[in-house]
Coordinates of C-alpha atoms and ligand atoms in Angstrom, one line a residue:
M1137 CA 55.1 2.7 -7.1
N1138 CA 56.1 0.9 -3.9
F1139 CA 59.6 -0.6 -3.6
Y1140 CA 60.7 -2.9 -0.8
I1141 CA 64.4 -3.6 -0.3
T1142 CA 66.2 -5.5 2.4
T1143 CA 69.7 -6.2 3.7
P1144 CA 70.5 -9.6 5.3
I1145 CA 70.1 -9.3 9.0
Y1146 CA 73.6 -9.4 10.6
Y1147 CA 74.8 -11.9 13.1
V1148 CA 75.5 -10.2 16.4
N1149 CA 78.4 -12.5 17.3
D1150 CA 81.0 -10.0 16.1
Q1151 CA 81.8 -6.4 15.4
P1152 CA 80.7 -4.9 12.1
H1153 CA 83.3 -4.8 9.3
I1154 CA 83.4 -3.6 5.7
G1155 CA 81.7 -6.7 4.4
H1156 CA 78.6 -5.7 6.4
A1157 CA 79.0 -2.1 5.4
Y1158 CA 79.2 -3.1 1.8
T1159 CA 75.8 -4.9 1.7
S1160 CA 74.2 -2.1 3.7
V1161 CA 75.6 0.7 1.5
A1162 CA 74.5 -1.1 -1.7
C1163 CA 71.0 -1.3 -0.3
D1164 CA 71.0 2.3 0.8
V1165 CA 72.2 3.5 -2.6
T1166 CA 69.4 1.5 -4.3
A1167 CA 66.8 2.8 -1.7
R1168 CA 67.8 6.4 -2.3
F1169 CA 67.9 5.9 -6.0
M1170 CA 64.4 4.5 -6.0
R1171 CA 63.1 7.4 -3.9
L1172 CA 64.7 9.9 -6.3
K1173 CA 62.8 8.2 -9.1
G1174 CA 59.6 8.9 -7.2
N1175 CA 58.9 5.5 -5.6
E1176 CA 57.7 5.0 -2.1
V1177 CA 60.5 2.9 -0.6
Y1178 CA 60.6 0.6 2.4
F1179 CA 64.2 -0.2 3.3
L1180 CA 64.7 -2.8 6.0
T1181 CA 67.8 -3.9 7.9
G1182 CA 68.4 -5.5 11.3
T1183 CA 70.1 -8.2 13.3
D1184 CA 70.0 -12.0 13.5
E1185 CA 70.3 -12.7 17.1
H1186 CA 69.4 -16.4 17.8
G1187 CA 71.2 -19.6 17.2
Q1188 CA 74.2 -21.5 18.6
K1189 CA 76.8 -19.1 17.2
V1190 CA 75.4 -16.1 19.0
E1191 CA 74.8 -18.2 22.1
K1192 CA 78.4 -19.3 22.2
A1193 CA 79.7 -15.7 21.6
A1194 CA 77.6 -14.6 24.6
E1195 CA 79.0 -17.5 26.7
N1196 CA 82.6 -16.5 25.7
K1197 CA 81.9 -13.0 27.0
G1198 CA 80.3 -14.4 30.2
L1199 CA 77.0 -12.7 29.4
N1200 CA 73.5 -14.1 29.0
P1201 CA 72.5 -14.1 25.4
Q1202 CA 69.8 -11.4 25.8
S1203 CA 72.1 -8.8 27.3
F1204 CA 74.9 -9.7 24.9
T1205 CA 72.6 -9.3 21.9
D1206 CA 71.2 -6.1 23.3
E1207 CA 74.7 -4.8 23.3
V1208 CA 75.9 -6.0 19.9
S1209 CA 72.7 -5.1 18.1
E1210 CA 73.4 -1.5 19.3
T1211 CA 76.7 -1.5 17.5
F1212 CA 74.9 -2.5 14.3
K1213 CA 72.4 0.3 14.8
S1214 CA 75.3 2.7 15.2
L1215 CA 76.7 1.3 12.0
S1216 CA 73.5 2.3 10.2
N1217 CA 73.9 5.8 11.6
L1218 CA 77.6 6.0 10.8
L1219 CA 76.9 5.0 7.2
N1220 CA 73.9 7.4 6.9
L1221 CA 71.6 4.6 6.0
S1222 CA 68.1 5.7 5.1
N1223 CA 66.4 2.5 6.4
N1224 CA 62.8 2.8 7.4
D1225 CA 63.0 0.0 10.0
F1226 CA 65.5 -2.0 12.0
I1227 CA 64.3 -5.5 13.0
R1228 CA 65.8 -7.6 15.8
T1229 CA 64.9 -11.3 15.8
T1230 CA 64.6 -11.2 19.6
E1231 CA 61.6 -8.8 19.3
E1232 CA 58.1 -10.0 20.0
R1233 CA 56.8 -8.9 16.6
H1234 CA 59.4 -11.1 14.9
K1235 CA 58.8 -14.1 17.1
K1236 CA 55.1 -13.8 16.4
G1237 CA 55.8 -13.9 12.6
V1238 CA 58.1 -16.9 13.0
L1239 CA 55.6 -18.9 15.0
A1240 CA 52.8 -18.1 12.5
L1241 CA 54.9 -19.3 9.6
W1242 CA 56.0 -22.4 11.5
N1243 CA 52.4 -23.3 12.3
K1244 CA 51.4 -22.7 8.7
L1245 CA 54.1 -25.1 7.5
L1246 CA 53.0 -27.6 10.0
E1247 CA 49.3 -27.3 9.2
K1248 CA 50.1 -27.8 5.5
G1249 CA 51.9 -31.0 6.3
Y1250 CA 55.4 -29.9 5.3
I1251 CA 57.0 -30.4 8.7
Y1252 CA 57.6 -33.8 10.4
L1253 CA 59.5 -35.1 13.3
G1254 CA 62.5 -37.3 12.7
N1255 CA 66.2 -37.6 13.7
Y1256 CA 69.1 -35.7 12.3
A1257 CA 72.5 -37.4 12.2
G1258 CA 75.1 -35.4 10.2
W1259 CA 77.5 -32.6 10.1
Y1260 CA 76.8 -29.0 11.4
S1261 CA 78.9 -25.9 11.3
V1262 CA 78.1 -23.5 14.0
R1263 CA 80.1 -20.7 12.3
D1264 CA 78.0 -21.1 9.1
E1265 CA 74.9 -22.2 11.0
T1266 CA 74.6 -24.7 8.2
F1267 CA 74.0 -28.5 7.9
Y1268 CA 76.5 -30.2 5.5
L1269 CA 76.4 -33.5 3.8
E1270 CA 79.4 -35.8 4.1
K1271 CA 80.1 -35.5 0.4
D1272 CA 80.3 -31.7 0.7
L1273 CA 83.2 -31.7 3.2
I1274 CA 86.7 -30.9 2.1
D1275 CA 89.5 -32.3 4.3
G1276 CA 87.0 -32.7 7.1
K1277 CA 85.8 -29.1 7.0
A1278 CA 82.9 -27.2 5.4
P1279 CA 83.5 -25.9 1.9
T1280 CA 83.8 -22.5 3.5
G1281 CA 86.7 -23.7 5.6
A1282 CA 84.6 -23.6 8.8
P1283 CA 84.9 -26.4 11.3
V1284 CA 82.1 -28.9 11.5
E1285 CA 80.8 -31.1 14.3
W1286 CA 78.8 -34.3 14.2
V1287 CA 75.3 -33.8 15.4
E1288 CA 72.8 -36.5 16.3
E1289 CA 69.5 -35.3 17.7
P1290 CA 65.7 -35.5 17.2
S1291 CA 64.8 -32.8 14.8
Y1292 CA 61.8 -31.5 12.8
F1293 CA 62.3 -31.6 9.1
F1294 CA 60.9 -29.4 6.3
A1295 CA 59.9 -31.4 3.2
L1296 CA 62.3 -29.4 0.9
S1297 CA 62.5 -32.4 -1.5
K1298 CA 58.9 -31.8 -2.4
F1299 CA 59.8 -28.4 -3.9
Q1300 CA 62.6 -29.4 -6.3
D1301 CA 60.4 -29.3 -9.4
K1302 CA 58.3 -26.3 -8.2
L1303 CA 61.5 -24.3 -7.7
L1304 CA 62.9 -25.3 -11.1
E1305 CA 59.7 -24.3 -12.7
F1306 CA 59.7 -21.0 -10.9
Y1307 CA 63.3 -20.3 -12.0
E1308 CA 62.4 -21.0 -15.5
K1309 CA 59.4 -18.7 -15.5
N1310 CA 61.4 -15.9 -13.8
P1311 CA 64.7 -15.6 -15.6
G1312 CA 65.6 -12.4 -13.8
F1313 CA 65.1 -13.9 -10.3
I1314 CA 68.8 -14.1 -9.4
Y1315 CA 71.5 -11.6 -10.4
P1316 CA 74.2 -12.1 -11.6
E1317 CA 73.3 -14.8 -14.1
S1318 CA 76.3 -16.9 -13.3
R1319 CA 75.1 -17.3 -9.8
F1320 CA 71.6 -18.2 -11.0
N1321 CA 73.1 -21.1 -12.9
E1322 CA 74.9 -22.3 -9.8
V1323 CA 71.6 -22.3 -7.9
I1324 CA 69.8 -24.1 -10.7
N1325 CA 72.5 -26.8 -10.8
F1326 CA 72.4 -27.2 -7.1
V1327 CA 68.6 -27.7 -7.1
K1328 CA 68.9 -30.1 -10.1
S1329 CA 71.4 -32.2 -8.3
G1330 CA 68.7 -33.1 -5.8
L1331 CA 67.2 -31.5 -2.7
T1332 CA 67.0 -33.4 0.6
D1333 CA 64.7 -32.5 3.4
L1334 CA 66.0 -29.8 5.7
S1335 CA 66.4 -30.0 9.4
V1336 CA 64.6 -27.0 10.8
S1337 CA 64.8 -27.4 14.5
R1338 CA 67.6 -28.0 17.1
N1339 CA 67.3 -29.5 20.5
S1340 CA 70.7 -29.4 22.0
F1341 CA 70.6 -25.7 23.0
K1342 CA 68.0 -23.2 24.0
W1343 CA 68.7 -19.8 22.4
G1344 CA 66.0 -19.5 19.7
V1345 CA 62.3 -19.4 19.1
Q1346 CA 60.8 -22.3 21.1
I1347 CA 58.5 -24.7 19.2
P1348 CA 55.1 -24.6 21.0
Q1349 CA 54.3 -28.2 20.1
N1350 CA 57.6 -29.4 21.6
P1351 CA 59.4 -27.0 23.9
D1352 CA 62.6 -29.1 23.8
H1353 CA 63.2 -27.7 20.3
V1354 CA 64.1 -24.3 19.0
I1355 CA 63.5 -23.3 15.4
Y1356 CA 66.5 -23.5 13.1
V1357 CA 68.1 -20.1 13.0
W1358 CA 67.8 -19.7 9.2
L1359 CA 64.1 -20.4 9.2
D1360 CA 63.8 -17.9 12.0
A1361 CA 66.0 -15.3 10.4
L1362 CA 64.6 -15.4 6.9
T1363 CA 61.1 -14.7 8.3
N1364 CA 62.3 -11.2 9.3
Y1365 CA 61.5 -10.0 5.8
I1366 CA 57.8 -10.5 6.4
S1367 CA 57.6 -10.2 10.2
A1368 CA 58.9 -6.6 9.8
L1369 CA 55.9 -5.9 7.6
G1370 CA 53.5 -7.2 10.2
Y1371 CA 53.1 -10.8 9.1
P1372 CA 50.9 -12.8 10.1
E1373 CA 48.8 -9.6 9.5
T1374 CA 48.5 -9.2 5.8
K1375 CA 47.2 -5.6 5.8
D1376 CA 49.0 -2.3 6.0
N1377 CA 52.7 -2.6 5.3
F1378 CA 52.5 -6.2 4.3
A1379 CA 49.8 -5.5 1.7
K1380 CA 51.7 -2.5 0.5
F1381 CA 55.2 -3.8 0.2
W1382 CA 55.2 -7.6 0.0
P1383 CA 56.5 -9.3 -2.2
A1384 CA 59.9 -7.7 -1.8
D1385 CA 61.4 -6.1 -4.9
V1386 CA 64.9 -7.2 -3.9
H1387 CA 66.8 -8.9 -1.2
I1388 CA 70.5 -8.0 -1.6
V1389 CA 72.8 -10.5 0.0
G1390 CA 76.4 -11.8 -0.2
K1391 CA 77.2 -14.8 -2.4
D1392 CA 77.8 -16.9 0.7
I1393 CA 74.2 -16.8 1.7
L1394 CA 72.6 -16.9 -1.7
R1395 CA 71.5 -20.6 -1.3
F1396 CA 69.3 -19.7 1.8
H1397 CA 67.6 -16.9 -0.1
A1398 CA 67.3 -18.5 -3.5
I1399 CA 66.3 -22.0 -2.5
Y1400 CA 65.1 -22.3 1.1
W1401 CA 63.3 -19.0 1.4
P1402 CA 61.3 -19.5 -1.8
A1403 CA 60.4 -23.0 -0.8
F1404 CA 59.2 -21.9 2.7
L1405 CA 57.1 -19.2 1.1
M1406 CA 55.6 -21.6 -1.5
A1407 CA 54.8 -24.0 1.2
A1408 CA 53.0 -21.3 3.1
D1409 CA 51.2 -19.9 0.1
I1410 CA 53.0 -16.6 0.3
E1411 CA 54.2 -14.8 -2.7
L1412 CA 57.9 -15.0 -3.6
P1413 CA 60.3 -12.0 -3.6
K1414 CA 60.9 -10.6 -7.1
K1415 CA 64.6 -10.6 -7.1
I1416 CA 67.7 -11.8 -5.2
V1417 CA 71.0 -10.0 -5.9
A1418 CA 74.2 -11.6 -4.7
H1419 CA 77.3 -9.5 -4.4
G1420 CA 80.9 -10.8 -4.1
W1421 CA 83.4 -10.8 -1.3
W1422 CA 86.0 -8.3 -0.2
T1423 CA 89.4 -9.7 0.5
I1424 CA 92.3 -7.9 2.1
N1425 CA 95.5 -8.0 0.2
G1426 CA 94.1 -11.1 -1.5
E1427 CA 93.3 -12.9 1.8
K1428 CA 90.0 -13.6 3.4
M1429 CA 89.1 -11.0 6.1
S1430 CA 89.0 -12.7 9.5
K1431 CA 89.6 -12.0 13.1
S1432 CA 92.2 -14.7 13.4
L1433 CA 94.3 -13.2 10.6
G1434 CA 93.9 -9.8 12.3
N1435 CA 93.1 -8.1 9.0
V1436 CA 89.5 -7.0 9.6
V1437 CA 88.9 -3.5 8.3
S1438 CA 86.4 -1.5 10.3
P1439 CA 84.0 0.9 8.5
K1440 CA 84.4 3.4 11.4
E1441 CA 88.1 3.6 10.7
L1442 CA 87.6 4.2 7.0
V1443 CA 85.0 6.9 7.7
E1444 CA 87.3 8.6 10.1
Q1445 CA 90.3 8.5 7.7
F1446 CA 88.6 9.1 4.4
G1447 CA 85.2 10.6 5.1
L1448 CA 81.8 9.1 5.0
D1449 CA 80.7 9.8 1.5
Q1450 CA 84.1 8.9 0.2
T1451 CA 83.9 5.5 1.9
R1452 CA 80.4 4.9 0.4
Y1453 CA 81.6 5.9 -3.0
F1454 CA 84.7 3.7 -2.9
L1455 CA 82.8 0.6 -1.8
M1456 CA 80.4 1.0 -4.7
R1457 CA 83.0 2.1 -7.3
E1458 CA 85.9 -0.2 -6.8
V1459 CA 84.5 -3.5 -8.0
T1460 CA 81.7 -4.6 -10.3
F1461 CA 78.8 -5.5 -8.2
G1462 CA 78.6 -9.3 -8.1
A1463 CA 82.4 -9.9 -8.4
D1464 CA 84.9 -10.3 -5.6
G1465 CA 87.3 -7.4 -4.9
N1466 CA 90.4 -6.7 -3.1
F1467 CA 90.5 -3.9 -0.5
S1468 CA 93.5 -1.8 0.1
K1469 CA 93.8 1.7 1.6
E1470 CA 96.4 2.6 -1.0
Q1471 CA 94.0 1.9 -3.8
M1472 CA 91.3 3.7 -1.9
Q1473 CA 93.4 6.8 -1.6
I1474 CA 94.4 6.7 -5.3
R1475 CA 90.9 6.4 -6.5
L1476 CA 89.4 9.0 -4.2
N1477 CA 92.1 11.5 -5.2
S1478 CA 91.8 10.9 -8.9
E1479 CA 88.0 10.7 -9.2
L1480 CA 86.7 12.8 -6.4
A1481 CA 89.3 15.3 -5.5
N1482 CA 91.0 15.9 -8.9
N1483 CA 88.1 15.3 -11.2
I1484 CA 84.6 16.1 -9.8
G1485 CA 85.7 18.1 -6.8
N1486 CA 88.2 20.2 -8.8
L1487 CA 85.7 20.8 -11.6
A1488 CA 83.3 22.4 -9.1
Q1489 CA 86.0 24.2 -7.1
R1490 CA 87.8 25.8 -10.1
T1491 CA 84.6 26.9 -11.8
L1492 CA 82.9 28.3 -8.7
A1493 CA 86.1 30.1 -7.6
F1494 CA 86.4 31.6 -11.1
I1495 CA 82.8 32.8 -11.0
Q1496 CA 83.3 34.4 -7.6
K1497 CA 86.2 36.4 -8.8
N1498 CA 85.3 37.1 -12.4
A1499 CA 81.6 36.7 -13.1
D1500 CA 79.8 38.6 -10.4
A1501 CA 79.3 35.6 -8.1
Q1502 CA 76.2 34.6 -10.0
V1503 CA 74.9 32.2 -12.6
P1504 CA 75.7 33.9 -15.9
Q1505 CA 73.0 35.2 -18.1
V1506 CA 72.4 33.1 -21.2
N1507 CA 69.6 32.0 -23.6
I1508 CA 69.0 28.6 -22.1
N1509 CA 66.8 27.2 -24.9
E1510 CA 69.2 28.2 -27.6
L1511 CA 72.2 26.9 -25.6
Y1512 CA 70.5 23.6 -25.0
S1513 CA 69.9 23.1 -28.7
Q1514 CA 73.4 24.1 -29.8
E1515 CA 75.7 22.6 -27.2
E1516 CA 76.4 18.9 -27.3
L1517 CA 77.6 18.8 -23.8
L1518 CA 74.0 19.8 -22.8
F1519 CA 71.8 18.0 -25.2
S1520 CA 73.7 14.7 -24.9
L1521 CA 73.1 14.7 -21.1
E1522 CA 69.8 13.0 -21.8
N1523 CA 71.7 9.9 -23.1
K1524 CA 74.0 9.9 -20.2
V1525 CA 71.1 10.0 -17.8
A1526 CA 69.5 7.1 -19.6
E1527 CA 72.7 5.0 -19.5
Y1528 CA 73.0 5.8 -15.7
M1529 CA 69.4 4.8 -15.1
S1530 CA 69.7 1.5 -16.9
S1531 CA 72.9 0.6 -15.0
M1532 CA 71.4 1.5 -11.7
V1533 CA 68.2 -0.6 -12.2
S1534 CA 70.4 -3.6 -13.1
Y1535 CA 72.7 -3.1 -10.0
K1536 CA 75.7 -2.1 -12.0
F1537 CA 76.7 0.6 -9.6
S1538 CA 80.3 0.9 -10.7
H1539 CA 79.2 1.4 -14.3
A1540 CA 76.7 4.0 -13.3
L1541 CA 79.5 5.9 -11.6
D1542 CA 81.6 5.5 -14.7
V1543 CA 79.0 7.3 -16.6
V1544 CA 79.0 10.2 -14.2
I1545 CA 82.8 10.4 -14.1
D1546 CA 82.8 10.5 -17.8
I1547 CA 80.5 13.6 -17.8
S1548 CA 83.0 15.3 -15.4
T1549 CA 86.0 14.3 -17.4
K1550 CA 84.5 15.7 -20.6
I1551 CA 83.6 18.9 -19.0
N1552 CA 87.1 19.3 -17.6
V1553 CA 88.5 18.8 -21.1
Y1554 CA 86.0 21.4 -22.4
I1555 CA 87.2 24.0 -19.8
N1556 CA 90.8 23.5 -20.9
E1557 CA 89.8 23.9 -24.5
K1558 CA 87.5 26.9 -24.1
E1559 CA 89.7 28.7 -21.7
P1560 CA 87.1 30.9 -20.0
W1561 CA 89.9 32.9 -18.3
A1562 CA 91.0 34.0 -21.8
L1563 CA 87.5 34.6 -23.0
R1564 CA 86.9 37.0 -20.0
K1565 CA 89.2 39.5 -21.8
T1566 CA 88.0 38.9 -25.3
D1567 CA 84.4 37.7 -25.4
T1568 CA 82.3 37.8 -22.2
E1569 CA 79.2 36.4 -23.9
A1570 CA 81.2 33.3 -24.9
M1571 CA 82.6 33.1 -21.4
N1572 CA 79.1 33.2 -20.0
K1573 CA 78.0 30.3 -22.2
V1574 CA 80.9 28.2 -21.2
L1575 CA 80.4 28.8 -17.5
Y1576 CA 76.7 28.1 -17.8
V1577 CA 77.4 24.8 -19.6
I1578 CA 79.8 23.8 -16.8
L1579 CA 77.3 24.7 -14.1
E1580 CA 74.5 22.8 -15.7
N1581 CA 76.7 19.7 -16.0
I1582 CA 77.7 20.0 -12.3
R1583 CA 73.9 20.1 -11.5
Y1584 CA 73.4 16.8 -13.4
I1585 CA 76.5 15.2 -11.8
S1586 CA 75.4 16.2 -8.3
I1587 CA 71.9 14.9 -8.7
L1588 CA 73.1 11.6 -10.2
L1589 CA 75.5 11.1 -7.3
I1590 CA 73.0 11.7 -4.5
P1591 CA 72.3 8.0 -3.9
F1592 CA 76.0 7.4 -3.4
M1593 CA 77.0 10.6 -1.6
P1594 CA 73.9 12.2 -0.2
E1595 CA 75.7 14.7 2.2
A1596 CA 78.4 15.8 -0.2
M1597 CA 76.0 16.3 -3.0
D1598 CA 73.6 18.3 -0.9
K1599 CA 76.6 20.7 -0.3
M1600 CA 77.4 20.7 -3.9
L1601 CA 73.8 21.6 -4.9
D1602 CA 73.8 24.3 -2.3
Q1603 CA 76.9 25.8 -3.9
I1604 CA 75.2 26.0 -7.3
S1605 CA 72.0 27.3 -5.8
V1606 CA 69.7 24.5 -6.7
S1607 CA 66.7 24.6 -4.5
L1608 CA 65.8 21.6 -2.2
E1609 CA 62.7 20.9 -4.2
E1610 CA 64.6 20.5 -7.4
R1611 CA 67.0 17.7 -6.4
S1612 CA 65.4 14.6 -7.9
F1613 CA 65.5 12.7 -11.1
A1614 CA 62.4 14.5 -12.4
N1615 CA 64.5 17.6 -12.5
L1616 CA 67.1 16.3 -14.9
N1617 CA 66.0 18.2 -17.9
K1618 CA 66.0 21.6 -19.5
N1619 CA 62.9 22.8 -17.7
F1620 CA 64.8 22.8 -14.4
A1621 CA 68.0 24.2 -15.9
I1622 CA 70.0 26.3 -13.4
K1623 CA 68.6 29.8 -13.1
S1624 CA 70.5 32.6 -14.7
Q1625 CA 71.6 35.3 -12.2
A1626 CA 71.1 33.1 -9.2
A1627 CA 73.6 34.2 -6.6
L1628 CA 76.4 31.7 -5.9
P1629 CA 77.9 31.4 -2.4
E1630 CA 81.7 31.4 -1.7
P1631 CA 82.7 27.8 -2.7
K1632 CA 84.1 25.4 -0.1
V1633 CA 86.2 22.3 -1.0
I1634 CA 84.0 19.2 -0.8
F1635 CA 86.5 16.5 -1.6
P1636 CA 89.9 17.5 -0.2
R1637 CA 92.9 15.7 -1.5
I1638 CA 94.0 12.8 0.8
Q1639 CA 97.6 13.0 1.6
Ligands
MSP1115 N1 72.7 -13.7 9.6 C1 73.0 -14.1 8.3 C2 72.0 -13.5 7.3 C3 70.6 -13.8 7.6 S1 69.6 -13.0 6.4 C4 68.0 -13.7 6.7 C5 74.4 -13.7 7.9 N2 75.0 -12.7 8.6 S2 76.5 -12.1 8.5 O1 76.6 -11.1 9.5 O2 77.4 -13.2 8.6 O3 76.6 -11.6 7.0 C6 75.8 -10.6 6.6 C7 76.3 -10.1 5.2 O4 77.6 -9.6 5.2 C8 76.2 -11.1 4.1 O5 75.5 -10.6 3.0 C9 77.7 -11.4 3.8 O6 77.8 -11.8 2.5 C10 78.3 -10.0 4.1 N3 79.7 -10.2 4.3 C11 80.4 -10.7 5.3 N4 81.7 -10.7 5.1 C12 81.9 -10.2 3.8 C13 83.1 -9.9 3.1 N5 84.3 -10.1 3.5 N6 82.9 -9.2 1.9 C14 81.6 -8.9 1.5 N7 80.5 -9.2 2.2 C15 80.6 -10.1 3.2 O7 75.0 -14.2 7.0

């Protein structure tokens, strides 16, 4: 099966922070998970480079917008490398292939009669790149707290109001379209409260895709940006990647930009007779000590700093583990240290380290000889793994990353208890056959744990699987069963600590 997953494309007005890293890591975890299940995955990320916000940021730096965006988009590309993202493509909205897609969509909307010229008079927030109605403002500001300005200019409009019923009908027929459900209800209520036509061009600045019919206008940055999901697949061409991967299986976005993805984007696509994405998943927001992360508060956490301090896979793990996907969460380094030490260093890391060190010293540095079939049928800690895998799978396909990790940690916790009960160090003197069985059960559990954790911590788990001599060809979900059980008498290398304790 083919699977197409996207991150939002990031505004290049600012340096990347953990909010950006969060969306990207969640997508990467899903992409890797889907590949391990045997799917052909196309994972797209990129940068959103047009609009007033970016134009102003460039101006403040004294740079022309093109050289400014060239520079900042590079920092987002390095973020992808830093986080070890497995994206297949990185799109920039200033690329020709993208602009071509935007113009094709624009012309299609125009041709179908859904775009007309009028005048916009209302509020606009440059920070949010959003139009607001008077009734939405709170104390003269956008509901997000962003400042707004009064804008009066000629503008093209998209006939969004014509899609109110069609959208509601679509939501009704596709109850899994938006996750989590509470957010789906918000979207439905918003649409029910009435949709007004959307201004889709600006004419008071230049940094955007120029409208061919009227070069004084540039296309509204959100119509421009959303199109990246199809322009990257070659749209307006509908062969090759577009034929293969559209409609997207999932757009993962933050809750702040759900409306654009769950209302505007489907309406644009309906208007252009293009299929709609299958799912939109909205995650929550990270706060820092309970406060919003922002440059002015000086509390922005950089992903680079975390990776340097805690390690790459540890950072990926923590972001996915700490909060239920969909909910908001508070970030603190203290909490990060506590969790990484208790779950990675003391639990999973120590399980591998103590077992492998023991085998080096006391069991000929190889996987013990046992009757695998017999052991699998007798030992609950082996035959119950099947249920654990099923629970993990169902959590992962429903974007419950933290719960999936719970399942894996639970395997490790149980095995640690088992070791303490069975005392292989004592069996060594009294019953080596029993000791061999115990060690084998532990190794087989480590194999499951490692494979299940690959989407979250690909590098660390590769090392772990090297240490238990699992071949490169046997590291996917198809190998999670007895037929690929760890081979008796395989030589085991000297173990190295994979998750050091953080002091
Ligand atoms: N350019 C638009 C998206 C266009 S998609 C066609 C945009 N960019 S953004 O850079 O501002 O945000 C990108 C993503 O980062 C969003 O999903 C947003 O929710 C996420 N985050 C930004 N700050 C965040 C937190 N503090 N916490 C979690 N995620 C947040 O919006």
